[in-house]
Amino acid sequence: MEREVMTFDVLIVGAGPAGLASACRLKQLDPELNICVVEKGSEVGAHILSGAVIDPKALTELFPDWKERGAPLTLATERDEVVLLKDNRSSIKIPHWMAPKSMHNQGNYIASLANLTRWLGEQAEALGVEIFPSFSAADVLYDENMQVKGILTGDMGVGRDNMPKDNFMPGIELHAPFTLFAEGCRGHLGKELIRQFKLDQGKDPQHYGIGLKELWDIDPAKHQPGLVIHGSGWPLQGDTSGGFFLYHAENNQVAVGLIIDLNYSNPWLSPFDEFQQLKHHPLIAQYLEGGNRVSYGARAITKGGYNSLPKMNFPGGMLIGCDAGTLDFSRIKGAHTAMKSGMIAAEAVHHALKNNETDASTFEARYTQSWLYRELYKARNFGPALHKLGRWLGGAFNTLDQGLFNGKLPFTLHDLQEDHASLHRSSESKPITYPKPDGKLSFDKLSSVFLSNTNHEEDQPCHLQLSKEEIPLTVNIPLYDEPAQRYCPAGVYEVIDDDAGKKLQINAQNCLHCKTCDIKDPCQNIQWMPPEGGGGPNYPNM
Amino acid sequence: MKILVAVKRVIDYNAKVRVKADNSDVDLNNTKMAINPFCEIAVEEAIRLKEAGSADEVIVVSVGPKACQEQIRTALALGADRGIQIETDDIPESLNVAKLLAQVVKNEEPGLVLLGKQAIDSDNNQTGQMLSALLGMPQATFASELTLKDGKVQVAREIDGGSQTLSLSLPAVITADLRLNEPRYASLPNIMKAKRKPLTVTTPETLGVELKTHSTLIKVTPPVERSAGILVNSVDELVEKLKNQANVI
Ligand SMILES: Cc1cc2nc3c(=O)[nH]c(=O)nc-3n(C[C@H](O)[C@H](O)[C@H](O)COP(=O)(O)OP(=O)(O)OC[C@H]3O[C@@H](n4cnc5c(N)ncnc54)[C@H](O)[C@@H]3O)c2cc1C
Ligand code: SF4
């Protein structure tokens, strides 16, 4: 099919913190540049879900006057608590000096990253950046030398049967000397580019977590604006690691969430139900009781950090932010690092454009001289320590490493097993029974998904594609009791057992674009593809 | 012939409506907003008429704060030619909107005025009817089919249990129902072009319309939540519960 072509100076895939920071930086460096950003969400910020306690470091470098410009970072963190939940009733508060230094949050802000992203979008548009929400990048386009020459936007108006409908609108080719991929954790194009250019050669495998989050309106009497609580322990059992957060934000709201490392081994584990249970712990319930849940969502995070960070530049483009994996897991903060990586990339791309180069190869040197490199290097042992040494010893190690030695211990721990390979057989694992939701603190999946405002045009091809149709029946159901029905936070995967036998049903309309299935499927059989632009969650204030 | 289409900025139909904690109104803070779906259908119809050669200009009008320019731009990206924003602090009640639109119609003299049958936020279903009365023009509401022929417009309207076909002389006011058409997607190049299409901003004062308040919003409450059902183990238990707990038998 002959497709329409539009050409820009720089193309950016994804209007998240990384993509928008790079767009702004490019315009600051050269206001004449034609910059196009495509975003699969229905508007900028619609697909952004984060904690969030935000370190303003990168923002201050980008817009030193962000306060005057009205950036939605207004609530400074007041007090930090680090706790360990021993069981369903008790907890221990870790004294400040014993908690890893990375868990201290002075100088940071409690905010909604979705709203900060909306604001960044306004700044970018004021600088002249063209942002196109509801347009997904469906494919990478290469030239005859296998240099990236742009992207193809997704077709719109295609029916479930793959046939064009009356309102069919073919995708168009967007071309540019440089394309920056800023899709966030587990970008589907990023995944292809890493494979295509072997960007992960010599690096540890990437590691991930799934983060679930809710926003609550709470009783004003219980609200302590600026209070930040981090913790781990109950209800996670055995070798499952992860941590929870509870942030007292503005307007009598709290954000509560749980992040579970996706290298867990028990296929019976349900991250959603662990999270629902967590809220019953008195430490958390004391704030939520009598309150109202207003929003729910989930998103995977890229947590491999320094050891897993792929090479970020390649001919004709770059990977930036969580699409590459710039999150600092020792602080569970990725917004400022994503922004910084986008800003450094902008400088490297600007240099390359000026010198007519096709590869932004000065990125590496710029990056290694930046605070971003130092921050990620310092945190390199954090995740592997937890995985290899377990929660207790690993935690102690991290206190020592991050606190006393400031990340300078002269060795590096590696974690070489891929997350999808860690599942044990269901027959060899202890089944977990979760208590029924009480409808006050805990809820079922469907009523939760309802609060994410997710929606997809019904009559379109399924965007969750199985490489091999038969795998659920031949491998996943018999060996793992199809873990997707439990790890998917939106109830997309359902095993139907009727007269015709078992089969996997995919309710793609509920998808939250968290990418967990693409990561955790034991056979790597599920490919998350972008659905029709504008589909997916519509998160307000997440 | 010119066609004038009115569009309203409303909460997106995918977004969950949340009531403010003090019940004063719906909470729209950082909520996704969009062009009212029925207005979008009206825009699509106008563009189709232009594409068919029955009209030569499509003008979109929206009443509201600056943010409603987004919805005007959406209509321009779909194919409308120019936009007019009538700047007000909030979106005023239907009669005020109808008076403002009437003034624009007097200035622009379109051959046809298209509106959505109602907005999905307040569900008033009034503006089109009021506008036609103010202008003394014929009206056809809930249009599901529309044809221009020999200086007249023929409209099929959805009515209870069937359809009614009317013929109106022009100029006329028509409000669009769901089945009139399925709006197209705006293409990326057209969205870019829309940014450069003319959009003028005017005010109620300039139009000589005084906004009046005829009703006050007292409170908004969310629907009561359905309480969870219970499972009973036997007919006897059911009868017992109906008798002693529900007190219905
Ligand atoms: C539960 C949770 C809590 C967190 N807490 C914190 C915290 O407290 N502090 C902190 O700093 N960080 C936190 N993070 C991490 C932080 O959210 C991420 O590091 C950050 O969002 C990464 O930014 P990004 O721009 O790289 O990607 P994202 O924010 O994921 O943005 C990517 C954008 O690209 C779009 N996109 C993706 N693919 C395509 C495509 N093919 N075509 C078009 N558009 C596309 C997406 O819709 C999205 O808008 C948390 C994350 C989670 C999940
Ligand atoms: S289908 Fe996959 S990407 Fe969508 S919500 Fe479920 S796990 Fe996440």
mmCIF file of C-alpha atoms in Angstrom, chain B residues 40 48 66 76 82 100 105 121 129 132 137 141 148 156 160 164 170 176 197 199 201-202 226:
data_model
loop_
_atom_site.group_PDB
_atom_site.id
_atom_site.type_symbol
_atom_site.label_atom_id
_atom_site.label_comp_id
_atom_site.label_asym_id
_atom_site.label_seq_id
_atom_site.Cartn_x
_atom_site.Cartn_y
_atom_site.Cartn_z
ATOM 1 C CA GLU B 40 -19.152 15.409 16.480
ATOM 2 C CA ARG B 48 -20.106 15.269 4.214
ATOM 3 C CA LYS B 66 -10.374 29.065 26.264
ATOM 4 C CA LEU B 76 -11.321 21.794 12.120
ATOM 5 C CA ARG B 82 -13.057 27.998 10.442
ATOM 6 C CA LEU B 100 -25.365 33.569 21.670
ATOM 7 C CA VAL B 105 -26.379 32.933 12.962
ATOM 8 C CA ASP B 121 -22.912 16.032 30.427
ATOM 9 C CA GLN B 129 -35.085 23.835 19.967
ATOM 10 C CA SER B 132 -34.888 27.617 16.241
ATOM 11 C CA MET B 137 -36.538 28.940 11.732
ATOM 12 C CA THR B 141 -34.619 17.232 16.071
ATOM 13 C CA LEU B 148 -30.689 18.466 0.659
ATOM 14 C CA ALA B 156 -35.702 11.432 8.892
ATOM 15 C CA ASP B 160 -40.834 6.307 19.504
ATOM 16 C CA GLN B 164 -40.805 10.333 10.739
ATOM 17 C CA LEU B 170 -33.992 26.605 4.499
ATOM 18 C CA ALA B 176 -28.206 15.123 15.159
ATOM 19 C CA LYS B 197 -7.098 27.344 10.172
ATOM 20 C CA LEU B 199 -10.262 30.690 14.754
ATOM 21 C CA VAL B 201 -12.623 34.696 19.565
ATOM 22 C CA THR B 202 -15.572 36.855 20.463
ATOM 23 C CA ARG B 226 -26.070 -1.216 45.148
#
